[in-house]
Coordinates of C-alpha atoms in Angstrom, one line a residue:
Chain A
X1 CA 176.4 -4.9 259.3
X2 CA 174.0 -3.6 262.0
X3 CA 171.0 -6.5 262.3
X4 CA 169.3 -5.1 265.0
X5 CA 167.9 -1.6 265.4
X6 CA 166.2 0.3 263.0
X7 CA 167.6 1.5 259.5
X8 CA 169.3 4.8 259.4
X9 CA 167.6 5.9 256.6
X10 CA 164.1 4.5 255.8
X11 CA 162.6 6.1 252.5
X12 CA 158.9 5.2 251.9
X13 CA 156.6 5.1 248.9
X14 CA 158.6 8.4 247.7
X15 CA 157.4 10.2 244.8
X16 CA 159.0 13.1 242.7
X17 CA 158.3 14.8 239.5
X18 CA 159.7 17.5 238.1
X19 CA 156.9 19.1 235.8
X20 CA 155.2 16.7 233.6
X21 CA 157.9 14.1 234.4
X22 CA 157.5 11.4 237.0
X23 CA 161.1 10.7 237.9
X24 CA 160.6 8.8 241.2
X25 CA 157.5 6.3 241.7
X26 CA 156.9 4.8 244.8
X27 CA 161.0 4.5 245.9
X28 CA 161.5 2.0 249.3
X29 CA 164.8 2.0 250.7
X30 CA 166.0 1.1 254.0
X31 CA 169.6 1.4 255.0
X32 CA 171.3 0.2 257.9
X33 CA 174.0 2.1 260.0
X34 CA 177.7 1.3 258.5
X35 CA 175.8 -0.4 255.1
X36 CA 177.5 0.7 251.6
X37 CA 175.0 1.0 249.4
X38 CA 175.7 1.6 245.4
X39 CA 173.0 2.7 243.5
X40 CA 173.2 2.0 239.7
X41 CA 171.0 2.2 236.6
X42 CA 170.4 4.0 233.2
X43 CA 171.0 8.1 233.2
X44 CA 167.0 9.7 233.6
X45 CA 166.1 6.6 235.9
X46 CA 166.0 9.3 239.0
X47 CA 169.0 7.7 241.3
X48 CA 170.5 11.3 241.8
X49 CA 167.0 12.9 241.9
X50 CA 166.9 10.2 245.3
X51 CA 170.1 11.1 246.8
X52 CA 169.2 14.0 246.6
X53 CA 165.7 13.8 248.4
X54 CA 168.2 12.1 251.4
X55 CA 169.3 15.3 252.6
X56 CA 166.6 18.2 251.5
X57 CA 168.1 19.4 248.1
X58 CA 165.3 18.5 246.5
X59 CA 161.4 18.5 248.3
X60 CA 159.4 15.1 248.4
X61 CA 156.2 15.2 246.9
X62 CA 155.3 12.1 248.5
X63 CA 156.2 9.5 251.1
X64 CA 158.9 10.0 253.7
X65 CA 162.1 9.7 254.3
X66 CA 163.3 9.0 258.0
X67 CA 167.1 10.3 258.4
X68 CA 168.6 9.2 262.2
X69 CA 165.9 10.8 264.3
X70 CA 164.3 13.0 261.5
X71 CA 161.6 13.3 259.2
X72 CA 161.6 14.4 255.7
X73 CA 159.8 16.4 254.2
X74 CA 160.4 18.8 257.4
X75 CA 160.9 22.7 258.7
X76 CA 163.5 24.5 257.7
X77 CA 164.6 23.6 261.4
X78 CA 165.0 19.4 260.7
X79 CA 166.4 20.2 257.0
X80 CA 169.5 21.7 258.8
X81 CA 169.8 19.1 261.1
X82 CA 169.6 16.1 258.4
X83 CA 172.1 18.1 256.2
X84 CA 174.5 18.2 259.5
X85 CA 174.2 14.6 259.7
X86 CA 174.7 13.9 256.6
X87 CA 178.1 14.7 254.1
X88 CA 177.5 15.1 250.3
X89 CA 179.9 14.5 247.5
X90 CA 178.8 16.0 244.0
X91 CA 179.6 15.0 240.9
X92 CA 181.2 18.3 239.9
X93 CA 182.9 18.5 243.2
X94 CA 181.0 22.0 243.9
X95 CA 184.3 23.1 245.9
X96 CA 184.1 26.9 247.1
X97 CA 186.8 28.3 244.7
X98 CA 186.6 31.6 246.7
X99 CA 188.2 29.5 250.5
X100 CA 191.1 27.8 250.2
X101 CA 191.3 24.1 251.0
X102 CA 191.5 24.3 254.7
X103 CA 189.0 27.2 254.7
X104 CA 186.3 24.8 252.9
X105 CA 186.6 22.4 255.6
X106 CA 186.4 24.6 258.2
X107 CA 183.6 26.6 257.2
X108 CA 180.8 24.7 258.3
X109 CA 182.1 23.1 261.8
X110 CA 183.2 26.9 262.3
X111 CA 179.3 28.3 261.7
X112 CA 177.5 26.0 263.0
X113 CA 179.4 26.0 266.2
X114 CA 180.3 22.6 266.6
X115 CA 183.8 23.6 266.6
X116 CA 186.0 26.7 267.7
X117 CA 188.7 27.4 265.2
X118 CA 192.0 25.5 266.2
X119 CA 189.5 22.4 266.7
X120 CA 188.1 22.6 262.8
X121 CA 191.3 23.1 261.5
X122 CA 192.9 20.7 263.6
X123 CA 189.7 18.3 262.3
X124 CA 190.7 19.4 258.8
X125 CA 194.2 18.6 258.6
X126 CA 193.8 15.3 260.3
X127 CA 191.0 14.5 257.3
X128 CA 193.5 15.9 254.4
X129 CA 195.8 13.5 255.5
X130 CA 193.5 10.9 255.6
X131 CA 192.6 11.7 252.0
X132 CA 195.9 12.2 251.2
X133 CA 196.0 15.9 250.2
X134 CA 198.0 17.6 253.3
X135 CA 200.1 19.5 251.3
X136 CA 197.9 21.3 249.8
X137 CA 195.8 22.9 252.4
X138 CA 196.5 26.6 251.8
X139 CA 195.7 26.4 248.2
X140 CA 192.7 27.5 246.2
X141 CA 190.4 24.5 244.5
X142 CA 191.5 25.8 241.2
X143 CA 194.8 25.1 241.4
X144 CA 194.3 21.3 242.4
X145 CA 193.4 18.8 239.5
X146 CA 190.1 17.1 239.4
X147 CA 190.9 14.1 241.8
X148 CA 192.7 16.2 244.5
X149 CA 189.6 18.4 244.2
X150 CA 187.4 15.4 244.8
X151 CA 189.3 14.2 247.7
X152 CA 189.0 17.7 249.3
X153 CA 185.1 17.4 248.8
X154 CA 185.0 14.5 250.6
X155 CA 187.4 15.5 253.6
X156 CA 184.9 18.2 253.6
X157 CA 181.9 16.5 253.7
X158 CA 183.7 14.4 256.7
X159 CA 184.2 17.0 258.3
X160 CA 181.2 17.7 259.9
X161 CA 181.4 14.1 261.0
X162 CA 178.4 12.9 259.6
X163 CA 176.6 9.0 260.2
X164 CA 175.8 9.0 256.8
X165 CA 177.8 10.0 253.3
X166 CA 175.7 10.4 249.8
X167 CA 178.0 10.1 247.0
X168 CA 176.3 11.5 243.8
X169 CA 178.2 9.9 240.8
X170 CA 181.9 11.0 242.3
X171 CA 183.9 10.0 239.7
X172 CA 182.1 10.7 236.5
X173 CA 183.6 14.2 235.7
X174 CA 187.0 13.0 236.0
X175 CA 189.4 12.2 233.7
X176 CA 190.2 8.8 233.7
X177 CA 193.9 8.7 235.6
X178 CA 192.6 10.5 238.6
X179 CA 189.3 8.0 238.8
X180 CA 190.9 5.6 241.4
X181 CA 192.8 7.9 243.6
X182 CA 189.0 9.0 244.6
X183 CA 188.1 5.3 244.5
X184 CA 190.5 4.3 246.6
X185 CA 189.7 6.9 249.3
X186 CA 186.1 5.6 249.2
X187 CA 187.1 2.1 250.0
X188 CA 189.0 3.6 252.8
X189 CA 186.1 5.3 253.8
X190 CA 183.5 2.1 253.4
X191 CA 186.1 -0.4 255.3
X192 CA 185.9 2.2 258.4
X193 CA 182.0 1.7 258.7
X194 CA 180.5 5.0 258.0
X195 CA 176.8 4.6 256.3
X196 CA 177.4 5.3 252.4
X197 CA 175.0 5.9 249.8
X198 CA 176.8 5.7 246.4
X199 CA 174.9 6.6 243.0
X200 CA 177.7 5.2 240.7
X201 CA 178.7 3.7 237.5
X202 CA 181.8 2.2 238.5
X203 CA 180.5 -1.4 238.5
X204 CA 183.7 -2.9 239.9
X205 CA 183.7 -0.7 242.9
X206 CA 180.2 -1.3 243.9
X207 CA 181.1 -5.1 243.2
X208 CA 184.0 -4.7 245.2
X209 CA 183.1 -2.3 248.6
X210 CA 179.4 -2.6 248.2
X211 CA 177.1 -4.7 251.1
X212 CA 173.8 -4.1 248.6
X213 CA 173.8 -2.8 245.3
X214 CA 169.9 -1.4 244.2
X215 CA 169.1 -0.6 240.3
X216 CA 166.9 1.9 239.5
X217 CA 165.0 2.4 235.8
X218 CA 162.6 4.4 235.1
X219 CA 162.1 5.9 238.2
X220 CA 161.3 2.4 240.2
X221 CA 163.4 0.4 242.3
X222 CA 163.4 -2.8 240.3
X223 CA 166.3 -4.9 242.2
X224 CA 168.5 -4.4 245.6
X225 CA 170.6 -7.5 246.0
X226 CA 174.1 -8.5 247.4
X227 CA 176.9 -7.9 245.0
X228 CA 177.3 -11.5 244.0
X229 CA 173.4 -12.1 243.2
X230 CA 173.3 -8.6 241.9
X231 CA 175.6 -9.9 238.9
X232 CA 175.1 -13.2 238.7
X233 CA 171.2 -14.5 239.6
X234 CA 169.4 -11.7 239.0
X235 CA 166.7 -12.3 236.4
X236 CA 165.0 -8.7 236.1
X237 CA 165.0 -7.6 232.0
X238 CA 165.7 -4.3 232.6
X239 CA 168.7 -4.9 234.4
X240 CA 170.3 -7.5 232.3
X241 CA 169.7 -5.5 229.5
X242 CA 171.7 -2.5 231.4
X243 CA 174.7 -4.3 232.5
X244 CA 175.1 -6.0 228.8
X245 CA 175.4 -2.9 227.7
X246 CA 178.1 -1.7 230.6
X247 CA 180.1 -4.6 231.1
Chain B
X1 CA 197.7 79.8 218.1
X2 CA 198.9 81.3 220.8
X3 CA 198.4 79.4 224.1
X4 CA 198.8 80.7 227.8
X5 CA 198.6 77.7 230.0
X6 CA 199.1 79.8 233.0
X7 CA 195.5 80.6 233.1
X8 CA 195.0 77.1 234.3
X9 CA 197.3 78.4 237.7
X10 CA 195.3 81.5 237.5
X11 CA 192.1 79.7 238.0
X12 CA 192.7 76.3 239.9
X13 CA 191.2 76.7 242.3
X14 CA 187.8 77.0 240.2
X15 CA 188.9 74.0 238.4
X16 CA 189.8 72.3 241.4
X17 CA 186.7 73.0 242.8
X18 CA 184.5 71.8 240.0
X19 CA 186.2 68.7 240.0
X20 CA 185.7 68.0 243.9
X21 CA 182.1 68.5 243.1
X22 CA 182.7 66.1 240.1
X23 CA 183.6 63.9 242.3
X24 CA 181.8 64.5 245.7
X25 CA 178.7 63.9 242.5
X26 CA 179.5 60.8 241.3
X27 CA 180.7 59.2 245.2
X28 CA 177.4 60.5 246.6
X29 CA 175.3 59.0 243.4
X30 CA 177.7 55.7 244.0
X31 CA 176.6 55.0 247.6
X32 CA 173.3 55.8 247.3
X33 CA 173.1 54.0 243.9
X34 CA 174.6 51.3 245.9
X35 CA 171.9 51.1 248.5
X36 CA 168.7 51.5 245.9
X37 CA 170.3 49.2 243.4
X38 CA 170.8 46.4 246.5
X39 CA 166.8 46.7 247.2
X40 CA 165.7 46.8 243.6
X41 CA 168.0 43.8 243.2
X42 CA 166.3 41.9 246.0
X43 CA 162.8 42.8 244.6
X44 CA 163.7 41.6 241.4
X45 CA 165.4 38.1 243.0
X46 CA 161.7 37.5 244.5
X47 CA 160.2 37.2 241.0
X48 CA 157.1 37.5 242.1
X49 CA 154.5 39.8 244.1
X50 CA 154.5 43.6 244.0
X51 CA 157.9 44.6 244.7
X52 CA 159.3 42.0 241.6
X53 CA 157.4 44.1 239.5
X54 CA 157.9 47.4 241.6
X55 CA 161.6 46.6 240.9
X56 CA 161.2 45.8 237.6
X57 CA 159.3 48.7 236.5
X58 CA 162.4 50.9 238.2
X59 CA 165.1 49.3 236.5
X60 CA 163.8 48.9 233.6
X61 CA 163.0 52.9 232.7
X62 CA 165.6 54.5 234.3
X63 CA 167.4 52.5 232.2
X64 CA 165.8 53.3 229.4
X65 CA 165.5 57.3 229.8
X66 CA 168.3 59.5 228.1
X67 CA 170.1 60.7 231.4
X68 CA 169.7 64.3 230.3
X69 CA 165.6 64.0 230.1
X70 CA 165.9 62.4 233.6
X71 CA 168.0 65.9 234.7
X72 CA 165.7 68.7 233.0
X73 CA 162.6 66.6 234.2
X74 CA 163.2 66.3 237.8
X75 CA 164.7 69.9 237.6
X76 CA 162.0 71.6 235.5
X77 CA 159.0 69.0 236.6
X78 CA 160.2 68.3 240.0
X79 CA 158.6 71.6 241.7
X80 CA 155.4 70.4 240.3
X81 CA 155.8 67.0 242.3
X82 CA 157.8 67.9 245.5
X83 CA 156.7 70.8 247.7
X84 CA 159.7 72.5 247.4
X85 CA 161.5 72.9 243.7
X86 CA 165.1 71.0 244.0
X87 CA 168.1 72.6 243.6
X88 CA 170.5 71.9 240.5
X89 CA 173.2 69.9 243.5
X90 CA 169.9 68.0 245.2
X91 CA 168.5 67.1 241.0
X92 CA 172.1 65.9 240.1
X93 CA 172.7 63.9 243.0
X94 CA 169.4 62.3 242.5
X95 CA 169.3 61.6 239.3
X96 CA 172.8 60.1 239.1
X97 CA 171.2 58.2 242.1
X98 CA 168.4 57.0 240.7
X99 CA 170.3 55.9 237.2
X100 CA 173.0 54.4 239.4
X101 CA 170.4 52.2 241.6
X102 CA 169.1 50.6 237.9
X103 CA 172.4 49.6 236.7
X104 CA 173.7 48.6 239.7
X105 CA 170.7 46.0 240.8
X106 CA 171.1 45.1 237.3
X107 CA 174.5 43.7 237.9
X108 CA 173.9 42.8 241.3
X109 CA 171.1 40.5 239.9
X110 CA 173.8 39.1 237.3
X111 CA 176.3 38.6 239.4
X112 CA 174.7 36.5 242.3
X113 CA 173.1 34.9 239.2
X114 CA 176.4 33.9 238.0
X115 CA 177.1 31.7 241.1
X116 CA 176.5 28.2 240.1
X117 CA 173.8 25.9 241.6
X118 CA 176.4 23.6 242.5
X119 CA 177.4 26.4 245.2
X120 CA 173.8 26.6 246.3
X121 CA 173.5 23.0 246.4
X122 CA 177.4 22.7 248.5
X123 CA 176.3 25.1 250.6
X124 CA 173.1 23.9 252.2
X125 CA 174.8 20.5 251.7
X126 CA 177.6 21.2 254.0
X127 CA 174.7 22.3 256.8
X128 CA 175.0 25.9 256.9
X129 CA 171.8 28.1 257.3
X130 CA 169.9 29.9 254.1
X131 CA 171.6 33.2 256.4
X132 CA 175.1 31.9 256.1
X133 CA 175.0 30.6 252.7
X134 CA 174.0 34.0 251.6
X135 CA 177.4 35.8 253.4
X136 CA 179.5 33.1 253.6
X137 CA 178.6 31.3 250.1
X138 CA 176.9 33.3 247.7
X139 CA 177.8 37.3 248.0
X140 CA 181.2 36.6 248.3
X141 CA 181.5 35.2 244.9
X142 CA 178.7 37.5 243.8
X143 CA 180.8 40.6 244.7
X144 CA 183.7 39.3 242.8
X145 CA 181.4 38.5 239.8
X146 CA 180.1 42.2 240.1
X147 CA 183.7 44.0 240.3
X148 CA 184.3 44.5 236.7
X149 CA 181.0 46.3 235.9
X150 CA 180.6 47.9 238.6
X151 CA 184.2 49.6 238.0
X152 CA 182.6 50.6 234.2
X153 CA 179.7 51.5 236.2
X154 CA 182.3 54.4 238.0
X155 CA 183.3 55.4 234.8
X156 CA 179.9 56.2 233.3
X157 CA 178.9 58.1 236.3
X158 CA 181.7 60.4 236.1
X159 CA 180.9 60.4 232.3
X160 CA 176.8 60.9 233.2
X161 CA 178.0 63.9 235.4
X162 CA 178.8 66.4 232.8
X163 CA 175.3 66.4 232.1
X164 CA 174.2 68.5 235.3
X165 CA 176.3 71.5 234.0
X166 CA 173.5 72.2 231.8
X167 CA 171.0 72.7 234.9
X168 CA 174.2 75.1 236.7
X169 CA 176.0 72.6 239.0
X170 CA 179.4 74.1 239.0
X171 CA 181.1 70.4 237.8
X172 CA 184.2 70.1 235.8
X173 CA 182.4 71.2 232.4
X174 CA 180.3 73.8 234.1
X175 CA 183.5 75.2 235.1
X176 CA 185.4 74.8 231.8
X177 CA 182.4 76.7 229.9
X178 CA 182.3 79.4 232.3
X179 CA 186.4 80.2 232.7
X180 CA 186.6 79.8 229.3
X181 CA 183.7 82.6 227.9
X182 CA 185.3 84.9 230.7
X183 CA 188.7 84.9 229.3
X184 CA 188.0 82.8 225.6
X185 CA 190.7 80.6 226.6
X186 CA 188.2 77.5 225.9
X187 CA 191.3 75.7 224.8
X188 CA 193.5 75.3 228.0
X189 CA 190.3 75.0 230.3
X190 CA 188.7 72.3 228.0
X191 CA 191.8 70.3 227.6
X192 CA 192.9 70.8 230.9
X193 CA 189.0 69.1 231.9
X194 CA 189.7 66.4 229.1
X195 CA 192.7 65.2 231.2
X196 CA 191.2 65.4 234.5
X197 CA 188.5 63.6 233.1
X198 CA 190.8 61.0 231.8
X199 CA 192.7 60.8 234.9
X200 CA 189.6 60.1 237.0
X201 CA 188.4 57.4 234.6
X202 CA 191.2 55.5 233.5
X203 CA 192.3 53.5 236.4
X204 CA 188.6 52.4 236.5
X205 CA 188.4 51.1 233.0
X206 CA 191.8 49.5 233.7
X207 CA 190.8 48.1 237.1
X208 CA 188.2 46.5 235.5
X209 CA 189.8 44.8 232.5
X210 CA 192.7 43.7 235.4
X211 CA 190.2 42.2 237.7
X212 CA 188.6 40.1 234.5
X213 CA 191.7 39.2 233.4
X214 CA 193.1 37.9 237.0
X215 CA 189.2 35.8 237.5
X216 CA 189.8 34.5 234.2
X217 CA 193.0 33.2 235.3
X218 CA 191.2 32.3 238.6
X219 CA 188.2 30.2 237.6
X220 CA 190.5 28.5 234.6

């Protein structure tokens, strides 16, 4: 997508344990600007405990991660600026049930003063659209089913207009009618060239949108291939066992 | 039994006066209570270091101690610990301070512990500072979490402040004993105390079963 220039994020030799419990080992993973990038793998195998080293919700205990022009583990001071640069989806859409819909994409443009109010609402509505959700802009999350609630995470994490999007399993609390509505929006958002970072288990959209898919197991990065090797020449135990079981 | 309610005419203005100190008891111990209650609850959040366990130790035994030991103590021990002796007002509005404070960091703590991680976790996410996910994020919901109890929380002050009739404040039931052994008409004052009582209470319990009901409905 981008071949020249350096990776927008660059994580190095990054370790995390929780406790006792070695979750990430040694992690290297560069991504380039406008790359989708799905990461897969068995549940405990630390691909969530990685997205979330990406943008300071969890600390590194060692290695680095480079974010656009930042350096992780930081001060509190660089934290906030990866976080602006960077939107999060969460598996339980984490919606603030207290705003209403327009409210929750307007809070952060609004309080970080990158936008006065008529701009961040304007910004908002022109992202509902996108997302397909304008109706509903003056309602509370609670009244909005699972997928619409999804969608309005994701205007939201757009609308700080971030270079790069982490996507933390965004479909897996859903119930199964409203899985591709939220699909679909991501392969809107992939095909327009924001970065995205996508810990999934929707094999067919990471075979489908993604430029790499990486596997993770036991806290190691064992393969990061192109879709088509990814599935078909890929000779790594671990992750033929996984995708027998999936597939 | 004969009755004569007009008594209660005869004398409102003694009852209406104990129950504005009733009231002017429970509002004082309420925002005070508020206040001490906020910093004990912030000394417990920090769960560590001296004020965690100044906190705790706070909110733990005025908790714990019968309301009416609290009273006689800091009436009857208090001259022996302040340089001056405090008056029955100055020892009731304490003391319903102080008891208010535990409870109320008590469900302060509970309620910003109700709001989910995932709100944390959204909150930093979305790039706001630790400052604004604390007013914009957190105490919001917090607050809402908190409403119920801290409507009980009215009710059981105006409850608690019948006790400081037994040190002379000249409350509701302070009132109500005295008007009654002038004229034995314990009856009409007591009942006529019973429904003021009632009346000051009872949209508090009901605001607080309404407000749990509507978040209910809310949060699904």
């Amino acid at each position: 997508m981008s071949p020249i220039g350096k990776p927008i994020v660059d994580a190095r030799g990054i370790n995390k344990s929780f406790n006792t419990a070695h979750v990430l080992k040694n992690v290297d993973l560069k991504v380039n600007a406008g790359e989708v990038v799905c990461i897969v793998g068995p549940s405990g195998s630390g691909k969530s405990t990685f997205l979330r080293l990406i943008n300071g919700l969890e600390d590194i205990d060692g290695g680095q991660i480079e974010v656009g022009e930042t350096t992780l583990p930081g001060a509190p001071k660089e934290l906030l600026s990866v976080r602006r640069n960077v939107g999060m989806v969460f598996q339980n859409f984490n919606l603030f049930p207290h705003l209403t819909v327009l409210e929750n994409l307007t809070l952060s443009p609004r309080r970080t003063g990158r936008m006065n109010r008529s701009g961040a609402e304007n910004k908002a509505r022109e992202l509902l659209k996108r997302v397909g959700i304008s109706e509903q802009s003056s309602k509370y999350p609670s009244q909005l089913s699972g997928g619409q609630q999804q969608r309005v995470a994701i205007a939201r994490a757009l609308a700080m207009e971030p270079q790069i999007l982490l996507f933390d399993e965004p479909t897996s609390a859903l119930d199964p009618e409203n899985v591709n509505e939220v699909l679909n929006v991501m392969k809107e958002l992939a095909s327009s060239g924001i970065t995205m970072i996508v810990v999934t288990h929707e094999m067919g959209f990471a075979r489908e949108v993604a430029d790499r898919i990486v596997f993770m197991a036991d806290g190691q990065l064992l393969v990061d291939a192109s879709p088509s090797q990814f599935f078909e020449h890929v000779e790594d135990e671990r992750l033929r066992s996984f995708l027998s079981k999936i597939l | 039994m004969n009755s004569d309610w007009s008594i209660l005419y005869q004398y409102r203005y003694e009852i209406l006066g104990g129950l504005w100190t009733t009231i002017a008891l429970v509002g004082l111990a309420l925002v005070s209570g508020y206040i001490v209650g906020a910093l004990a609850c912030c000394g417990k959040l920090m769960r560590t270091g001296p004020l965690y366990w100044l906190s705790t130790f706070y909110i733990n035994t005025f908790r714990a101690l019968p309301e009416t030991v609290l009273v006689f103590w800091i009436y009857f021990c208090g001259p022996f610990i302040f340089t001056a002796a405090p008056s029955a007002w100055q020892t009731g509005v304490i003391s319903m301070s102080l008891v208010a404070g535990a409870y109320f960091a008590e469900i302060a703590r509970a309620g910003i512990q109700s709001v989910s991680r995932g709100q944390w976790e959204a909150a930093r996410a979305v790039g706001l500072s630790e400052f604004w996910v604390w007013i914009d994020v957190i105490i919001p919901q917090a607050v809402r979490a908190m409403l119920p109890s801290s409507a009980l929380l009215v009710t059981q002050l105006v409850k608690m402040s019948g006790l400081v009739s037994a040190i002379g404040v000249t409350e509701l039931i302070y009132q109500a004993q005295t008007l009654g052994s002038l004229s034995f008409r314990y009856f009409e004052f007591f009942t006529a105390v019973a429904v003021l009582y009632f009346i000051l209470i009872f949209p508090f319990s009901m605001a607080s079963r309404f407000i749990e009901a509507h978040m209910r409905q809310q949060i699904g």
